[in-house]
GROMACS .gro file of C-alpha atoms in nm:
model
  240
    1MET     CA    1  -0.471  -2.083   2.858
    2LEU     CA    2  -0.602  -1.846   2.977
    3SER     CA    3  -0.567  -1.576   3.199
    4PHE     CA    4  -0.568  -1.240   3.351
    5GLY     CA    5  -0.303  -0.956   3.552
    6LYS     CA    6  -0.335  -0.649   3.737
    7THR     CA    7  -0.106  -0.453   3.992
    8ASP     CA    8  -0.242  -0.255   4.259
    9ILE     CA    9  -0.058   0.045   4.455
   10GLY     CA   10  -0.216  -0.071   4.705
   11LYS     CA   11  -0.341   0.194   5.060
   12LYS     CA   12  -0.001   0.326   5.181
   13ARG     CA   13   0.260   0.365   4.933
   14SER     CA   14   0.257   0.688   4.724
   15MET     CA   15   0.337   0.516   4.350
   16ASN     CA   16   0.340   0.136   4.236
   17GLN     CA   17   0.620   0.026   4.151
   18ASP     CA   18   0.476  -0.369   4.046
   19ASN     CA   19   0.479  -0.440   3.665
   20LEU     CA   20   0.403  -0.757   3.500
   21PHE     CA   21   0.278  -0.886   3.150
   22PHE     CA   22   0.085  -1.212   3.058
   23SER     CA   23   0.054  -1.332   2.732
   24ASP     CA   24  -0.138  -1.670   2.638
   25GLU     CA   25  -0.081  -1.627   2.287
   26PRO     CA   26   0.310  -1.718   2.122
   27VAL     CA   27   0.568  -1.420   2.166
   28GLY     CA   28   0.904  -1.435   1.907
   29LEU     CA   29   0.930  -1.848   1.998
   30LEU     CA   30   0.777  -1.913   2.351
   31PRO     CA   31   0.424  -2.063   2.288
   32ASN     CA   32   0.314  -1.747   2.566
   33LEU     CA   33   0.455  -1.603   2.807
   34TYR     CA   34   0.386  -1.432   3.142
   35ILE     CA   35   0.572  -1.211   3.374
   36VAL     CA   36   0.637  -1.059   3.763
   37ALA     CA   37   0.795  -0.785   3.892
   38ASP     CA   38   0.854  -0.646   4.225
   39GLY     CA   39   1.106  -0.313   4.222
   40MET     CA   40   1.276  -0.125   4.492
   41GLY     CA   41   1.491   0.213   4.504
   42GLY     CA   42   1.452   0.505   4.627
   43HIS     CA   43   1.142   0.790   4.400
   44LYS     CA   44   1.062   0.624   4.072
   45ALA     CA   45   1.440   0.343   4.008
   46GLY     CA   46   1.226   0.134   4.139
   47ASP     CA   47   0.958   0.147   3.918
   48TYR     CA   48   1.196   0.152   3.658
   49ALA     CA   49   1.343  -0.089   3.717
   50SER     CA   50   1.029  -0.361   3.730
   51SER     CA   51   0.906  -0.184   3.422
   52TYR     CA   52   1.220  -0.163   3.249
   53ALA     CA   53   1.286  -0.590   3.312
   54VAL     CA   54   0.954  -0.664   3.148
   55TYR     CA   55   1.017  -0.495   2.898
   56ARG     CA   56   1.368  -0.573   2.803
   57PHE     CA   57   1.215  -0.906   2.866
   58VAL     CA   58   1.000  -0.943   2.576
   59GLU     CA   59   1.188  -0.783   2.344
   60PHE     CA   60   1.456  -1.005   2.383
   61VAL     CA   61   1.214  -1.305   2.332
   62LYS     CA   62   1.087  -1.191   2.027
   63ARG     CA   63   1.389  -1.197   1.888
   64CYS     CA   64   1.557  -1.504   2.045
   65GLU     CA   65   1.599  -1.767   1.790
   66ASP     CA   66   1.615  -2.028   2.143
   67THR     CA   67   1.318  -2.240   2.131
   68ASN     CA   68   1.458  -2.362   2.525
   69PRO     CA   69   1.184  -2.190   2.731
   70ILE     CA   70   1.469  -2.277   2.982
   71THR     CA   71   1.737  -2.081   2.752
   72VAL     CA   72   1.579  -1.913   2.646
   73MET     CA   73   1.434  -1.710   3.047
   74LYS     CA   74   1.813  -1.766   3.123
   75LYS     CA   75   1.974  -1.591   2.860
   76GLY     CA   76   1.698  -1.330   2.853
   77ILE     CA   77   1.728  -1.217   3.222
   78HIS     CA   78   2.128  -1.171   3.185
   79ALA     CA   79   2.045  -0.918   2.876
   80VAL     CA   80   1.852  -0.710   3.177
   81ASN     CA   81   2.072  -0.728   3.408
   82ASP     CA   82   2.327  -0.561   3.243
   83GLY     CA   83   2.059  -0.283   3.097
   84ILE     CA   84   2.009  -0.218   3.484
   85LEU     CA   85   2.337  -0.221   3.610
   86ALA     CA   86   2.418   0.060   3.260
   87ALA     CA   87   2.125   0.234   3.375
   88SER     CA   88   2.165   0.296   3.751
   89LYS     CA   89   2.504   0.381   3.677
   90GLU     CA   90   2.479   0.623   3.393
   91ARG     CA   91   2.187   0.819   3.649
   92GLU     CA   92   2.218   0.905   3.952
   93GLU     CA   93   1.874   0.917   4.010
   94LEU     CA   94   1.847   0.513   3.989
   95SER     CA   95   2.188   0.405   4.166
   96GLY     CA   96   2.076   0.130   4.311
   97MET     CA   97   1.815  -0.006   4.203
   98GLY     CA   98   1.677  -0.369   4.097
   99THR     CA   99   1.361  -0.519   4.107
  100THR     CA  100   1.253  -0.927   4.164
  101PHE     CA  101   1.161  -1.117   3.820
  102VAL     CA  102   0.939  -1.431   3.791
  103CYS     CA  103   0.881  -1.554   3.446
  104ALA     CA  104   0.685  -1.850   3.368
  105VAL     CA  105   0.594  -2.058   3.041
  106VAL     CA  106   0.355  -2.351   2.952
  107ALA     CA  107   0.455  -2.601   2.633
  108ASP     CA  108   0.331  -2.930   2.609
  109ASN     CA  109   0.183  -2.984   2.950
  110ARG     CA  110   0.525  -2.873   3.143
  111LEU     CA  111   0.516  -2.504   3.347
  112TYR     CA  112   0.904  -2.368   3.270
  113VAL     CA  113   0.956  -2.102   3.509
  114ALA     CA  114   1.267  -1.871   3.652
  115ASN     CA  115   1.319  -1.632   3.958
  116ILE     CA  116   1.525  -1.426   4.185
  117GLY     CA  117   1.390  -1.267   4.431
  118ASP     CA  118   1.102  -1.296   4.647
  119SER     CA  119   0.766  -1.283   4.372
  120ARG     CA  120   0.643  -1.590   4.413
  121LEU     CA  121   0.488  -1.856   4.197
  122TYR     CA  122   0.244  -2.094   4.321
  123LEU     CA  123   0.071  -2.434   4.158
  124LEU     CA  124  -0.239  -2.448   4.302
  125ASP     CA  125  -0.523  -2.710   4.210
  126LYS     CA  126  -0.858  -2.845   4.462
  127ASP     CA  127  -0.708  -2.921   4.752
  128ASN     CA  128  -0.410  -2.755   4.711
  129ILE     CA  129  -0.160  -2.467   4.624
  130ARG     CA  130   0.178  -2.535   4.682
  131GLN     CA  131   0.468  -2.286   4.662
  132ILE     CA  132   0.719  -2.336   4.367
  133THR     CA  133   0.970  -2.086   4.377
  134LEU     CA  134   1.244  -2.057   4.648
  135ASP     CA  135   1.216  -1.686   4.821
  136HIS     CA  136   1.497  -1.524   4.782
  137SER     CA  137   1.501  -1.324   5.112
  138LEU     CA  138   1.751  -1.335   5.467
  139VAL     CA  139   1.432  -1.461   5.655
  140GLU     CA  140   1.409  -1.741   5.397
  141GLU     CA  141   1.782  -1.850   5.475
  142LEU     CA  142   1.742  -1.844   5.839
  143ILE     CA  143   1.398  -2.010   5.780
  144ARG     CA  144   1.681  -2.319   5.613
  145THR     CA  145   1.953  -2.264   5.793
  146GLY     CA  146   1.703  -2.383   6.063
  147GLN     CA  147   1.761  -2.008   6.356
  148LEU     CA  148   1.384  -1.869   6.223
  149ASN     CA  149   1.056  -2.058   6.369
  150PRO     CA  150   0.838  -1.992   5.961
  151LEU     CA  151   0.533  -1.998   6.263
  152LYS     CA  152   0.710  -1.603   6.286
  153VAL     CA  153   0.753  -1.491   5.881
  154ARG     CA  154   0.463  -1.309   5.889
  155ASN     CA  155   0.590  -1.001   6.143
  156HIS     CA  156   0.914  -1.078   6.127
  157PRO     CA  157   1.116  -0.753   6.111
  158GLU     CA  158   1.382  -0.816   5.845
  159LYS     CA  159   1.075  -0.968   5.647
  160ASN     CA  160   1.110  -0.772   5.310
  161ILE     CA  161   1.533  -0.810   5.299
  162ILE     CA  162   1.594  -0.975   4.951
  163THR     CA  163   1.931  -1.140   4.878
  164ARG     CA  164   1.914  -1.224   4.559
  165ALA     CA  165   1.763  -0.940   4.234
  166LEU     CA  166   1.809  -0.834   3.931
  167GLY     CA  167   2.044  -0.536   3.903
  168VAL     CA  168   2.194  -0.548   4.184
  169ASN     CA  169   2.537  -0.744   4.161
  170GLU     CA  170   2.751  -0.817   3.737
  171GLU     CA  171   2.580  -1.094   3.786
  172ALA     CA  172   2.161  -1.275   3.796
  173VAL     CA  173   2.150  -1.633   4.021
  174PRO     CA  174   1.781  -1.676   3.897
  175ASP     CA  175   1.677  -2.003   4.017
  176PHE     CA  176   1.542  -2.206   3.706
  177PHE     CA  177   1.159  -2.530   3.736
  178GLU     CA  178   1.035  -2.732   3.580
  179LEU     CA  179   0.779  -2.979   3.634
  180GLU     CA  180   0.481  -3.109   3.457
  181LEU     CA  181   0.105  -2.941   3.467
  182HIS     CA  182  -0.195  -3.080   3.511
  183MET     CA  183  -0.555  -2.988   3.351
  184ASP     CA  184  -0.727  -2.876   3.704
  185GLU     CA  185  -0.358  -2.657   3.786
  186ARG     CA  186  -0.430  -2.293   3.810
  187ILE     CA  187  -0.119  -2.050   3.839
  188LEU     CA  188  -0.059  -1.831   4.038
  189MET     CA  189   0.191  -1.559   4.089
  190CYS     CA  190   0.319  -1.239   4.263
  191SER     CA  191   0.444  -1.003   4.390
  192ASP     CA  192   0.492  -1.037   4.796
  193GLY     CA  193   0.304  -0.763   4.827
  194LEU     CA  194  -0.035  -1.010   4.763
  195SER     CA  195   0.205  -1.328   4.992
  196ASN     CA  196   0.231  -1.126   5.274
  197MET     CA  197  -0.062  -1.009   5.252
  198VAL     CA  198  -0.301  -1.323   5.260
  199GLU     CA  199  -0.291  -1.695   5.368
  200ASP     CA  200  -0.234  -1.989   5.156
  201ASP     CA  201  -0.583  -2.118   5.216
  202GLU     CA  202  -0.764  -1.836   5.186
  203LEU     CA  203  -0.586  -1.760   4.812
  204LEU     CA  204  -0.653  -2.117   4.776
  205ASN     CA  205  -1.018  -2.051   4.783
  206ILE     CA  206  -1.044  -1.743   4.591
  207ILE     CA  207  -0.891  -1.838   4.300
  208MET     CA  208  -1.034  -2.257   4.296
  209GLU     CA  209  -1.365  -2.032   4.325
  210ALA     CA  210  -1.356  -1.848   4.064
  211GLU     CA  211  -1.496  -1.921   3.731
  212ARG     CA  212  -1.194  -1.694   3.546
  213PRO     CA  213  -0.842  -1.528   3.614
  214LYS     CA  214  -0.978  -1.223   3.555
  215ALA     CA  215  -1.252  -1.256   3.937
  216ALA     CA  216  -0.959  -1.443   4.069
  217VAL     CA  217  -0.739  -1.180   4.005
  218GLU     CA  218  -1.004  -0.869   4.104
  219ARG     CA  219  -1.073  -1.062   4.483
  220LEU     CA  220  -0.731  -1.134   4.508
  221ILE     CA  221  -0.629  -0.795   4.509
  222ASP     CA  222  -0.902  -0.670   4.739
  223ARG     CA  223  -0.831  -0.884   4.983
  224ALA     CA  224  -0.528  -0.761   4.933
  225ASN     CA  225  -0.679  -0.456   5.082
  226TYR     CA  226  -0.843  -0.563   5.297
  227TYR     CA  227  -0.649  -0.668   5.535
  228GLY     CA  228  -0.426  -0.331   5.481
  229GLY     CA  229  -0.267  -0.289   5.145
  230LYS     CA  230   0.070  -0.201   5.311
  231ASP     CA  231   0.276  -0.282   4.949
  232ASN     CA  232   0.225  -0.233   4.610
  233ILE     CA  233   0.103  -0.538   4.471
  234ALA     CA  234   0.098  -0.781   4.170
  235ALA     CA  235  -0.141  -1.089   4.042
  236LEU     CA  236  -0.132  -1.302   3.759
  237VAL     CA  237  -0.331  -1.613   3.725
  238VAL     CA  238  -0.305  -1.872   3.434
  239ALA     CA  239  -0.568  -2.112   3.377
  240GLN     CA  240  -0.544  -2.357   3.123
   0.00000   0.00000   0.00000
């Protein structure tokens, strides 16, 4: 595996509340690990939530004795959720914080994914881009129930309202995915600061035309900022 990830404050925000982690080498008993988190909350609360989630999850994985990626993800996410809730209750300035969270592991040509919130994981090959994760957002629920035309999503006034996140409820409810990964496929994980600003076809072209993940990530961030950079941007690209 060969990966690269980067966050950027964007053009409009005064603080970067996106965080990520990537390792092509083993983390604990997992062969690799990739994470993107997008925090929410006043002033420093969102930054605390996302950075805590990433750090706490990685530390959990390092100590976990389970080898099944989904089991590790499930336990780790619940540990992170408990920690964010505890901190928000103990410190008034952190009250109401939360974070999206999407993580992935590649093992034996299979991709294991967990997500909560609206940060995304895509699979790409030379011809197609597929969003694997499902957004936990109000707009996505309106689309699923037929109340909103998907073509009107990008500029919807309530696009940023998410329905699930870490640290919001006593129990975190992530989605899990397991699928076969082919040699010619690449993985994109990102916050909505990228997916809201750059269309899917351009994401596909940038990633598949780049020789290495680092070049792809830098180009993706440049394009998100070119189109306005309205939010923090996190992008992580993984290739085999």
